[in-house]
Short mmCIF file of C-alpha atoms in Angstrom, two decimals:
data_model
loop_
_atom_site.label_atom_id
_atom_site.label_comp_id
_atom_site.label_asym_id
_atom_site.label_seq_id
_atom_site.Cartn_x
_atom_site.Cartn_y
_atom_site.Cartn_z
CA MET A 1 -38.68 10.92 30.03
CA PRO A 2 -38.90 14.67 30.82
CA VAL A 3 -37.32 15.88 34.01
CA ALA A 4 -39.63 17.70 36.48
CA ALA A 5 -38.38 20.77 38.33
CA THR A 6 -40.06 23.05 40.94
CA LEU A 7 -39.47 26.82 41.17
CA ARG A 8 -40.56 28.93 44.18
CA HIS A 9 -40.31 32.30 42.38
CA CYS A 10 -40.24 33.19 38.71
CA ARG A 11 -39.58 36.63 37.18
CA ILE A 12 -40.70 37.30 33.62
CA GLY A 13 -39.77 40.89 32.80
CA SER A 14 -41.45 43.04 35.47
CA ILE A 15 -43.88 40.30 36.46
CA VAL A 16 -43.04 38.27 39.52
CA VAL A 17 -44.92 35.06 40.18
CA SER A 18 -44.78 33.53 43.63
CA GLY A 19 -45.60 30.00 44.65
CA PRO A 20 -44.52 26.60 43.51
CA ILE A 21 -44.36 26.25 39.73
CA GLU A 22 -43.61 22.94 38.07
CA ILE A 23 -41.91 22.91 34.65
CA SER A 24 -40.72 20.04 32.46
CA VAL A 25 -37.15 20.03 31.13
CA PRO A 26 -36.78 17.92 27.95
CA PRO A 27 -34.00 15.38 27.96
CA GLN A 28 -30.66 16.16 26.30
CA ALA A 29 -30.40 15.51 22.59
CA PRO A 30 -29.29 12.00 21.83
CA THR A 31 -25.63 11.60 21.00
CA ALA A 32 -26.23 8.94 18.36
CA PRO A 33 -24.82 10.08 15.01
CA VAL A 34 -27.10 11.05 12.14
CA PRO A 35 -26.20 8.74 9.20
CA GLY A 36 -25.95 11.51 6.61
CA ASP A 37 -23.92 13.78 8.87
CA LEU A 38 -21.54 10.97 9.75
CA LEU A 39 -20.82 10.20 6.10
CA LYS A 40 -20.24 13.89 5.42
CA SER A 41 -17.89 14.05 8.38
CA ALA A 42 -15.99 11.02 7.08
CA ALA A 43 -15.63 12.61 3.63
CA TRP A 44 -14.46 15.86 5.25
CA PHE A 45 -11.83 14.05 7.33
CA GLY A 46 -10.66 12.20 4.21
CA LEU A 47 -10.16 15.33 2.12
CA VAL A 48 -8.56 17.29 4.97
CA THR A 49 -6.21 14.36 5.63
CA ALA A 50 -5.28 14.27 1.95
CA SER A 51 -4.53 18.01 1.99
CA ALA A 52 -2.19 17.56 4.95
CA GLU A 53 -0.46 14.60 3.30
CA LEU A 54 0.04 16.54 0.07
CA ALA A 55 1.54 19.45 2.00
CA ILE A 56 4.04 17.06 3.60
CA ARG A 57 4.86 15.28 0.32
CA SER A 58 5.46 18.58 -1.45
CA PHE A 59 8.63 19.05 0.62
CA GLY A 60 10.05 15.73 -0.60
CA VAL A 61 12.38 15.11 -3.52
CA MET A 62 11.51 13.17 -6.66
CA VAL A 63 7.81 13.21 -5.78
CA PRO A 64 5.25 12.97 -8.65
CA LEU A 65 3.05 15.70 -7.23
CA GLU A 66 0.89 16.10 -10.33
CA ARG A 67 -0.34 12.53 -10.01
CA LEU A 68 -0.49 12.52 -6.22
CA ALA A 69 -2.54 15.73 -6.29
CA TRP A 70 -5.57 13.66 -7.26
CA THR A 71 -4.69 10.08 -6.25
CA ILE A 72 -4.11 10.90 -2.56
CA PRO A 73 -7.47 12.73 -2.18
CA ALA A 74 -9.25 9.96 -4.10
CA ALA A 75 -7.68 7.21 -1.99
CA GLU A 76 -8.31 8.93 1.32
CA LEU A 77 -11.87 9.77 0.31
CA VAL A 78 -12.59 6.12 -0.49
CA LEU A 79 -10.94 4.93 2.73
CA PHE A 80 -12.66 7.39 5.07
CA VAL A 81 -16.08 7.02 3.47
CA ALA A 82 -15.72 3.26 3.86
CA PHE A 83 -14.97 3.72 7.56
CA GLY A 84 -17.83 6.20 7.82
CA THR A 85 -20.19 3.66 6.32
CA LEU A 86 -19.06 1.02 8.80
CA LEU A 87 -19.54 3.43 11.70
CA THR A 88 -23.00 4.36 10.43
CA VAL A 89 -24.07 0.73 10.28
CA ALA A 90 -22.57 0.10 13.72
CA SER A 91 -24.41 3.11 15.16
CA ARG A 92 -27.70 1.68 13.90
CA LEU A 93 -27.00 -1.75 15.35
CA ALA A 94 -25.52 -0.54 18.63
CA PRO A 95 -26.42 3.15 19.18
CA ARG A 96 -25.22 3.16 22.80
CA LEU A 97 -21.85 1.73 21.83
CA VAL A 98 -21.18 3.90 18.77
CA SER A 99 -22.04 7.45 19.77
CA TRP A 100 -21.37 10.56 17.74
CA ASN A 101 -18.39 11.43 19.94
CA ARG A 102 -16.83 8.00 19.49
CA ALA A 103 -17.42 8.05 15.75
CA VAL A 104 -15.70 11.42 15.46
CA ALA A 105 -12.84 10.21 17.65
CA THR A 106 -12.37 7.19 15.36
CA LEU A 107 -12.26 9.33 12.23
CA ALA A 108 -9.91 11.80 13.92
CA PHE A 109 -7.62 8.95 14.98
CA LEU A 110 -7.42 7.65 11.40
CA SER A 111 -6.79 11.15 10.11
CA VAL A 112 -3.97 12.01 12.50
CA LEU A 113 -2.40 8.57 12.08
CA SER A 114 -2.46 8.88 8.28
CA VAL A 115 -0.62 12.18 8.45
CA LEU A 116 1.94 10.92 10.96
CA LEU A 117 2.72 7.88 8.80
CA ARG A 118 4.12 10.26 6.21
CA PHE A 119 7.07 10.85 8.53
CA ASP A 120 9.28 7.85 7.84
CA ARG A 121 11.49 8.34 10.88
CA LEU A 122 8.59 8.28 13.32
CA HIS A 123 8.12 4.87 14.89
CA VAL A 124 4.73 3.26 14.33
CA ALA A 125 4.14 2.91 18.08
CA ALA A 126 4.79 6.62 18.57
CA ALA A 127 2.47 7.46 15.69
CA LEU A 128 -0.31 5.35 17.20
CA LEU A 129 0.11 6.97 20.62
CA LEU A 130 0.13 10.51 19.21
CA ALA A 131 -2.86 9.76 16.99
CA ALA A 132 -4.84 8.46 19.97
CA GLY A 133 -4.09 11.58 22.01
CA GLY A 134 -4.94 13.87 19.12
CA ALA A 135 -8.20 12.03 18.45
CA VAL A 136 -9.35 12.46 22.05
CA GLN A 137 -8.74 16.21 21.97
CA ILE A 138 -10.43 16.66 18.58
CA ALA A 139 -13.46 14.65 19.72
CA ARG A 140 -13.78 16.72 22.93
CA LEU A 141 -13.59 19.97 20.99
CA ALA A 142 -16.15 18.76 18.44
CA ALA A 143 -18.52 17.62 21.20
CA ARG A 144 -18.49 21.05 22.89
CA HIS A 145 -19.32 22.79 19.62
CA ARG A 146 -21.20 20.12 17.75
CA ALA A 147 -23.60 22.40 15.90
CA ARG A 148 -20.86 24.79 14.78
CA VAL A 149 -18.50 21.97 13.83
CA THR A 150 -21.18 20.23 11.78
CA TRP A 151 -21.94 23.49 9.99
CA ILE A 152 -18.25 24.01 9.16
CA TRP A 153 -17.90 20.46 7.91
CA ASN A 154 -20.93 20.74 5.64
CA ARG A 155 -19.87 24.09 4.15
CA SER A 156 -16.18 23.34 3.67
CA LEU A 157 -16.91 19.85 2.28
CA VAL A 158 -18.57 21.46 -0.73
CA TRP A 159 -15.48 23.49 -1.53
CA LEU A 160 -13.07 20.64 -0.87
CA GLY A 161 -15.13 18.32 -3.07
CA ALA A 162 -15.30 20.87 -5.87
CA LEU A 163 -11.53 21.36 -5.69
CA PHE A 164 -10.98 17.60 -5.90
CA VAL A 165 -13.23 17.26 -8.95
CA MET A 166 -11.42 20.16 -10.63
CA LEU A 167 -8.05 18.52 -9.97
CA VAL A 168 -9.12 15.18 -11.44
CA CYS A 169 -10.74 16.70 -14.52
CA GLY A 170 -7.98 19.27 -15.00
CA ILE A 171 -5.04 16.89 -14.74
CA HIS A 172 -6.53 14.11 -16.84
CA GLY A 173 -8.12 16.48 -19.31
CA ARG A 174 -4.88 18.38 -19.81
CA ARG A 175 -2.95 15.17 -20.44
CA LEU A 176 -5.45 13.84 -22.95
CA ILE A 177 -5.66 17.12 -24.83
CA ALA A 178 -1.88 17.62 -24.78
CA GLU A 179 -1.29 14.09 -26.12
CA GLN A 180 -3.73 14.52 -29.00
CA LEU A 181 -2.42 17.97 -29.92
CA THR A 182 1.19 16.76 -29.80
CA LEU A 183 0.44 13.76 -32.02
CA ARG A 184 -1.29 15.97 -34.57
CA GLY A 185 1.59 18.42 -34.55
CA LEU A 186 4.34 15.86 -35.20
CA PRO A 187 6.31 16.31 -38.42
CA PRO A 188 5.98 13.56 -41.06
CA ASN A 189 8.23 10.51 -40.77
CA THR A 190 10.89 9.56 -43.25
CA ALA A 191 9.34 6.92 -45.49
CA ASP A 192 11.90 4.19 -44.76
CA ALA A 193 12.46 4.98 -41.06
CA PRO A 194 11.99 1.99 -38.73
CA ASN A 195 10.01 1.90 -35.53
CA VAL A 196 12.09 1.66 -32.35
CA LEU A 197 11.32 -0.53 -29.35
CA LEU A 198 13.68 -0.42 -26.36
CA ILE A 199 13.01 -3.11 -23.75
CA VAL A 200 14.68 -3.06 -20.33
CA LEU A 201 14.48 -6.14 -18.12
CA ASP A 202 14.97 -4.69 -14.67
CA THR A 203 17.60 -6.61 -12.63
CA ALA A 204 18.04 -9.41 -15.20
CA ARG A 205 21.69 -10.46 -15.22
CA ALA A 206 23.08 -12.13 -18.31
CA ALA A 207 24.71 -14.93 -16.29
CA ASN A 208 21.31 -16.56 -15.63
CA MET A 209 20.10 -16.60 -19.24
CA SER A 210 20.40 -19.73 -21.37
CA ALA A 211 20.95 -17.40 -24.34
CA TYR A 212 24.26 -16.56 -22.64
CA GLY A 213 25.23 -20.14 -21.79
CA TYR A 214 23.35 -20.69 -18.52
CA PRO A 215 22.69 -24.43 -18.05
CA ARG A 216 19.03 -23.94 -17.09
CA GLU A 217 16.83 -23.19 -20.09
CA THR A 218 15.52 -19.85 -18.92
CA THR A 219 15.35 -17.86 -22.19
CA PRO A 220 14.37 -19.97 -25.22
CA ASN A 221 12.56 -17.04 -26.86
CA LEU A 222 15.50 -14.71 -26.40
CA THR A 223 17.78 -17.37 -27.89
CA ARG A 224 15.66 -17.43 -31.06
CA PHE A 225 15.49 -13.66 -31.04
CA ALA A 226 19.30 -13.44 -30.85
CA GLN A 227 19.67 -15.76 -33.83
CA GLU A 228 17.63 -13.30 -35.92
CA GLY A 229 19.83 -10.35 -35.03
CA ALA A 230 22.90 -9.38 -33.04
CA THR A 231 24.05 -10.48 -29.60
CA PHE A 232 26.58 -8.59 -27.50
CA THR A 233 28.17 -11.05 -25.11
CA ARG A 234 30.00 -8.49 -22.97
CA ALA A 235 27.57 -5.62 -22.56
CA VAL A 236 28.20 -3.52 -19.46
CA ALA A 237 25.68 -1.39 -17.59
CA THR A 238 26.87 2.04 -16.48
CA SER A 239 25.60 1.50 -12.93
CA SER A 240 24.35 -1.25 -10.65
CA TRP A 241 20.97 0.36 -10.02
CA THR A 242 18.07 1.71 -12.05
CA LEU A 243 18.10 5.48 -12.47
CA PRO A 244 21.70 6.14 -13.60
CA THR A 245 21.63 3.30 -16.13
CA HIS A 246 18.34 4.50 -17.57
CA GLY A 247 19.87 7.95 -17.83
CA SER A 248 22.71 6.46 -19.88
CA LEU A 249 20.25 4.58 -22.09
CA PHE A 250 18.25 7.74 -22.67
CA MET A 251 20.99 10.37 -22.97
CA GLY A 252 24.16 8.47 -23.89
CA ARG A 253 26.11 9.72 -20.89
CA GLU A 254 28.14 7.94 -18.25
CA ALA A 255 26.56 7.57 -14.83
CA ALA A 256 29.38 9.59 -13.29
CA ASP A 257 28.56 12.52 -15.59
CA MET A 258 24.98 12.78 -14.35
CA PRO A 259 23.80 14.04 -10.95
CA ALA A 260 21.24 11.21 -10.67
CA ASP A 261 21.24 9.70 -7.20
CA TRP A 262 18.87 7.90 -4.83
CA PHE A 263 17.06 11.17 -4.19
CA VAL A 264 18.27 13.29 -7.11
CA PRO A 265 16.50 13.20 -10.49
CA LEU A 266 18.16 13.26 -13.89
CA ASP A 267 19.24 16.68 -15.09
CA ARG A 268 18.07 18.40 -18.27
CA THR A 269 21.42 19.35 -19.75
CA SER A 270 21.26 16.72 -22.51
CA PRO A 271 18.37 15.77 -24.80
CA THR A 272 16.90 12.32 -24.38
CA LEU A 273 16.46 9.75 -27.12
CA ALA A 274 12.69 10.26 -26.87
CA GLU A 275 13.06 14.01 -27.42
CA VAL A 276 15.28 13.53 -30.47
CA LEU A 277 13.01 10.90 -32.05
CA ARG A 278 9.90 12.94 -31.31
CA ALA A 279 11.43 15.86 -33.17
CA ARG A 280 11.82 13.49 -36.15
CA GLY A 281 8.11 12.67 -36.13
CA TYR A 282 8.04 9.60 -33.89
CA ALA A 283 5.13 8.96 -31.55
CA THR A 284 6.85 8.27 -28.23
CA GLY A 285 5.43 6.13 -25.44
CA ALA A 286 6.89 4.68 -22.24
CA PHE A 287 5.29 1.86 -20.25
CA ILE A 288 6.87 1.40 -16.85
CA ALA A 289 6.63 -1.33 -14.22
CA ASN A 290 9.26 0.09 -11.83
CA VAL A 291 7.03 2.42 -9.83
CA ARG A 292 9.78 3.54 -7.47
CA TYR A 293 12.45 4.79 -9.87
CA GLY A 294 10.33 4.96 -13.01
CA HIS A 295 7.82 7.68 -12.16
CA GLU A 296 7.72 11.01 -13.94
CA ALA A 297 9.53 13.00 -11.23
CA THR A 298 12.78 11.07 -11.85
CA GLY A 299 13.28 12.91 -15.15
CA LEU A 300 12.76 9.82 -17.29
CA GLU A 301 9.50 11.13 -18.74
CA ARG A 302 11.12 13.79 -20.94
CA GLY A 303 10.20 13.45 -24.59
CA PHE A 304 7.43 10.86 -24.13
CA ILE A 305 3.98 11.81 -25.37
CA ARG A 306 2.45 8.89 -23.47
CA TYR A 307 4.03 8.02 -20.12
CA ASP A 308 2.22 5.06 -18.58
CA ASN A 309 3.56 4.23 -15.14
CA TYR A 310 0.37 4.01 -13.09
CA ARG A 311 -2.68 1.75 -12.94
CA ALA A 312 -6.06 2.73 -11.54
CA ARG A 313 -6.12 -0.50 -9.53
CA ASP A 314 -3.17 0.84 -7.49
CA LEU A 315 -5.12 3.93 -6.42
CA MET A 316 -5.44 2.92 -2.77
CA LEU A 317 -1.66 2.69 -2.36
CA SER A 318 -1.66 6.50 -2.43
CA SER A 319 -3.24 6.39 1.03
CA SER A 320 -0.51 6.32 3.66
CA LEU A 321 -2.60 4.19 6.04
CA PHE A 322 -3.62 1.66 3.41
CA ALA A 323 -0.09 1.46 2.00
CA ALA A 324 1.43 0.98 5.46
CA VAL A 325 -0.77 -2.06 6.04
CA ALA A 326 -0.70 -3.53 2.54
CA THR A 327 3.07 -3.28 2.11
CA SER A 328 4.02 -4.63 5.52
CA ALA A 329 5.83 -7.96 5.48
CA LYS A 330 3.63 -9.40 8.23
CA PHE A 331 0.43 -8.57 6.38
CA ARG A 332 1.68 -10.04 3.11
CA GLU A 333 2.87 -13.14 4.92
CA MET A 334 -0.50 -13.50 6.62
CA MET A 335 -2.33 -13.07 3.31
CA GLY A 336 0.03 -15.46 1.56
CA ARG A 337 1.08 -12.83 -0.96
CA CYS A 338 4.57 -12.89 -2.35
CA GLU A 339 4.88 -9.78 -4.50
CA ASN A 340 4.61 -6.24 -3.24
CA PRO A 341 1.35 -4.32 -3.78
CA GLY A 342 1.50 -2.17 -6.88
CA PHE A 343 3.57 -4.79 -8.65
CA ARG A 344 2.90 -4.67 -12.41
CA ARG A 345 3.48 -7.88 -14.33
CA ALA A 346 4.93 -8.04 -17.82
CA ASP A 347 1.63 -8.91 -19.48
CA SER A 348 0.10 -5.67 -18.19
CA VAL A 349 3.00 -3.61 -19.54
CA SER A 350 2.88 -5.36 -22.93
CA ASP A 351 -0.88 -5.02 -23.26
CA ALA A 352 -0.74 -1.29 -22.52
CA PHE A 353 1.94 -0.84 -25.16
CA LEU A 354 0.04 -2.86 -27.79
CA ASP A 355 -3.15 -0.93 -27.11
CA TRP A 356 -1.22 2.29 -27.62
CA ILE A 357 0.31 1.38 -30.97
CA ASP A 358 -3.05 0.04 -32.15
CA GLY A 359 -4.42 3.54 -31.68
CA LEU A 360 -1.71 5.18 -33.78
CA SER A 361 -1.96 5.95 -37.46
CA ARG A 362 -0.47 3.21 -39.64
CA ASP A 363 1.97 5.63 -41.29
CA ARG A 364 3.19 7.02 -37.96
CA ARG A 365 6.47 5.57 -36.67
CA PHE A 366 6.71 4.92 -32.95
CA TYR A 367 9.37 4.76 -30.29
CA GLY A 368 8.28 2.54 -27.45
CA PHE A 369 10.12 2.05 -24.19
CA LEU A 370 9.12 -0.91 -22.00
CA ASN A 371 10.39 -1.46 -18.48
CA TYR A 372 9.66 -4.90 -17.02
CA PHE A 373 10.03 -5.53 -13.29
CA ASP A 374 9.40 -9.27 -12.93
CA THR A 375 13.04 -10.17 -12.29
CA HIS A 376 13.41 -7.65 -9.48
CA ASP A 377 13.12 -8.82 -5.88
CA VAL A 378 10.85 -10.09 -4.47
CA TYR A 379 10.93 -12.87 -7.13
CA CYS A 380 7.35 -14.05 -7.53
CA PRO A 381 6.76 -15.61 -10.94
CA PRO A 382 3.23 -16.91 -11.52
CA PRO A 383 2.50 -20.62 -12.01
CA PRO A 384 3.93 -22.71 -13.56
CA TYR A 385 7.14 -20.66 -13.47
CA ASP A 386 7.16 -20.49 -9.67
CA THR A 387 8.07 -24.21 -9.56
CA ARG A 388 9.94 -24.46 -12.87
CA PHE A 389 13.33 -24.82 -11.20
CA ALA A 390 12.28 -25.79 -7.66
CA SER A 391 10.46 -28.84 -6.34
CA THR A 392 8.17 -26.81 -4.09
CA THR A 393 6.86 -23.28 -4.00
CA THR A 394 8.79 -21.18 -1.50
CA GLU A 395 7.08 -18.47 0.49
CA ARG A 396 8.80 -15.12 0.12
CA ALA A 397 6.26 -12.65 1.45
CA LYS A 398 8.98 -10.97 3.49
CA ARG A 399 11.45 -8.77 1.67
CA TRP A 400 14.38 -11.06 1.06
CA VAL A 401 17.08 -8.39 1.23
CA GLU A 402 17.21 -7.88 4.98
CA PRO A 403 20.02 -5.83 6.54
CA GLY A 404 22.53 -8.00 8.35
CA ARG A 405 20.92 -11.24 7.29
CA THR A 406 23.19 -14.28 7.01
CA TRP A 407 22.27 -16.50 4.07
CA THR A 408 22.74 -20.22 3.93
CA ARG A 409 23.55 -21.95 0.66
CA ARG A 410 20.12 -23.60 0.67
CA GLN A 411 18.35 -20.27 1.06
CA ILE A 412 20.34 -18.71 -1.76
CA ASP A 413 19.62 -21.70 -3.99
CA ARG A 414 15.90 -21.24 -3.35
CA GLU A 415 16.15 -17.58 -4.30
CA LEU A 416 18.09 -18.44 -7.43
CA ALA A 417 15.38 -20.94 -8.40
CA ALA A 418 12.73 -18.25 -7.98
CA TYR A 419 14.88 -15.74 -9.87
CA ASP A 420 15.35 -18.17 -12.76
CA GLY A 421 11.61 -18.80 -12.77
CA ALA A 422 11.02 -15.05 -13.04
CA ILE A 423 13.44 -14.85 -15.98
CA ALA A 424 11.65 -17.75 -17.68
CA TYR A 425 8.27 -16.04 -17.19
CA LEU A 426 9.62 -12.80 -18.57
CA ASP A 427 11.11 -14.63 -21.55
CA ALA A 428 7.69 -16.15 -22.29
CA GLN A 429 6.10 -12.71 -22.17
CA LEU A 430 8.74 -11.35 -24.53
CA GLY A 431 7.91 -14.17 -26.94
CA ARG A 432 4.25 -13.22 -26.70
CA LEU A 433 5.05 -9.57 -27.38
CA LEU A 434 7.24 -10.31 -30.40
CA GLU A 435 4.57 -12.59 -31.84
CA ALA A 436 1.98 -9.84 -31.38
CA LEU A 437 4.20 -7.45 -33.35
CA ARG A 438 4.68 -10.09 -36.02
CA ARG A 439 0.91 -10.54 -36.41
CA ARG A 440 0.58 -6.79 -36.86
CA ALA A 441 3.25 -6.85 -39.59
CA LEU A 442 5.40 -4.55 -37.43
CA LEU A 443 8.22 -6.80 -36.21
CA ASP A 444 10.37 -6.62 -39.35
CA ARG A 445 9.84 -2.85 -39.52
CA THR A 446 10.95 -2.30 -35.93
CA LEU A 447 14.38 -1.99 -34.38
CA VAL A 448 13.96 -4.09 -31.24
CA ILE A 449 16.55 -3.78 -28.48
CA VAL A 450 16.49 -6.01 -25.39
CA THR A 451 18.77 -5.24 -22.46
CA ALA A 452 18.77 -4.80 -18.67
CA ASP A 453 19.61 -1.89 -16.42
CA HIS A 454 21.81 -3.95 -14.07
CA GLY A 455 22.34 -7.44 -12.71
CA GLU A 456 22.04 -9.07 -9.32
CA GLU A 457 24.31 -10.80 -6.82
CA PHE A 458 23.53 -13.94 -4.83
CA GLY A 459 26.30 -14.06 -2.28
CA GLU A 460 29.13 -14.41 -4.81
CA HIS A 461 30.97 -11.55 -3.09
CA ARG A 462 29.35 -11.87 0.34
CA PHE A 463 26.55 -9.59 -0.82
CA VAL A 464 22.96 -10.24 -1.87
CA GLY A 465 21.12 -7.73 -4.06
CA HIS A 466 22.32 -4.83 -6.19
CA GLY A 467 23.12 -1.15 -6.04
CA LYS A 468 26.01 -1.38 -3.58
CA SER A 469 28.77 -3.00 -5.62
CA LEU A 470 30.28 -2.88 -9.10
CA TYR A 471 31.22 -6.51 -9.56
CA TRP A 472 30.82 -8.16 -12.94
CA LEU A 473 27.60 -9.98 -12.03
CA ALA A 474 25.99 -6.66 -11.12
CA LEU A 475 27.07 -4.97 -14.37
CA HIS A 476 27.04 -7.74 -16.99
CA VAL A 477 23.69 -7.44 -18.76
CA PRO A 478 22.10 -8.89 -21.90
CA LEU A 479 22.09 -6.78 -25.05
CA MET A 480 20.41 -7.97 -28.24
CA MET A 481 19.23 -6.09 -31.32
CA ARG A 482 17.07 -7.09 -34.25
CA LEU A 483 16.31 -5.19 -37.48
CA PRO A 484 16.24 -7.23 -40.71
CA GLY A 485 18.59 -5.77 -43.30
CA PRO A 486 20.72 -3.30 -41.35
CA ILE A 487 21.55 -5.89 -38.67
CA PRO A 488 22.83 -9.22 -40.10
CA THR A 489 21.27 -12.33 -38.58
CA GLY A 490 23.37 -14.41 -36.22
CA THR A 491 25.81 -11.60 -35.43
CA VAL A 492 27.80 -12.11 -32.23
CA CYS A 493 29.92 -9.30 -30.81
CA ALA A 494 32.42 -10.40 -28.16
CA GLN A 495 33.99 -6.98 -27.63
CA PRO A 496 33.03 -5.05 -24.48
CA VAL A 497 30.32 -2.47 -25.12
CA SER A 498 28.62 0.04 -22.83
CA LEU A 499 24.91 0.77 -22.59
CA ARG A 500 25.75 4.45 -22.96
CA ASP A 501 26.30 3.74 -26.68
CA VAL A 502 22.72 2.53 -27.23
CA PRO A 503 21.21 5.98 -28.09
CA ALA A 504 23.92 6.70 -30.67
CA THR A 505 23.46 3.23 -32.15
CA VAL A 506 19.71 3.79 -32.42
CA MET A 507 20.21 7.08 -34.24
CA ASP A 508 22.73 5.52 -36.65
CA LEU A 509 20.26 2.77 -37.54
CA VAL A 510 17.30 5.16 -37.78
CA GLN A 511 19.15 7.53 -40.09
CA GLY A 512 20.89 4.91 -42.22
CA SER A 513 18.33 2.09 -42.42
CA GLY A 514 16.38 1.17 -45.50
CA VAL A 515 13.36 -0.37 -43.83
CA GLY A 516 10.11 -0.02 -45.77
#
């Protein structure tokens, strides 16, 4: 309804009108959000949030910025547009409840909170309080200058969107083109050179494998594999955690000779096995399940033409807000999920590798590196392996390595049962992989090496986990090799050997083998 007002005098230029004059003042513009504008605002908040998160991440160490440069904007764009859609629907159903100001405040709250979650040392409660205060101030400012703010959002959204599209196309296009050009430029292989397949079972200690005398039958496929090649009964990892041992496997150096640390990547002073084999004409591909210490910024990617350590289905984990919720122990416990989000099972790693070699030329030798993560905590083998060595399924949604936790014998036995189930599942997947190579007539032409980067402890020395001790159970790992001809079947080596000798052994077999 218009508002009536009465004026006694009115001046228009030099004309003065006296007497009562009634005018009608239209009501104020409704504060309900326009659906299109609200979705644009949500997209703008998502891209601006992503830009702030990238700026913060760029100051970190061992951060895969090339990948995050497009995954963070994509994840935040999806998240904020989803919230914008919900707010738009809510504004239609309850326009008085969901006003434009409140919608903007909600988006601002999510934006500020997402940025604050990038600071690990900031408590969640403090982040929530700061985000609420920031959202109120942003909403007040936007309300006072709604027309100007909307104009800025619409204009800058075009440029932000264009930049995002350029990043996605540029990064993926460059990788695809570089891979094809590198494959075409490889020198020819030696006619009798074998393929090479290095398999690392992350956190799989030899003590829990039936191939090494464990009473539970956890590795029947590895037992058969060992009978067709060589088994090293006293193989020693160079470290009790992932990155240094992988550095030794790739460069043939001791862990103490490399600067690799929890937040320090591998150096470039020594060539990697992938670089050496690539120079000899090998197509090199790595397929990684350990997303924390297996990404490209750790230095492990050197020499690989294809480096597969990311799945599109894990895109949303690039969003700080989504990851904070999805990875929390309480959320996983509530959802009944055992494994961590982003977990990549062995079948996914194997399938990616097989798809890759199927796309190679038949006369092109390959060096494949596979990193499996199924035996790393939290141990969550799929059925039927989850109950293979336990009468009931145990719920382990919470991270089992908790600081200061006191473990009972029963609890440790349950974890061991789950761990053994994970080893059995991984063994079955290895059997599937070897059979797939056999069907392709590649198994007998491939040097296959199976090992682990380190072991695990279950309270044997008043410690549960790995990475903080150098006891035998943390360092004793499986090591098996198979290559018909150069490696006699049924060979058993009882002498202590180090994983740092694997690259030199590979080169000796590649140069001296007579595989057709």
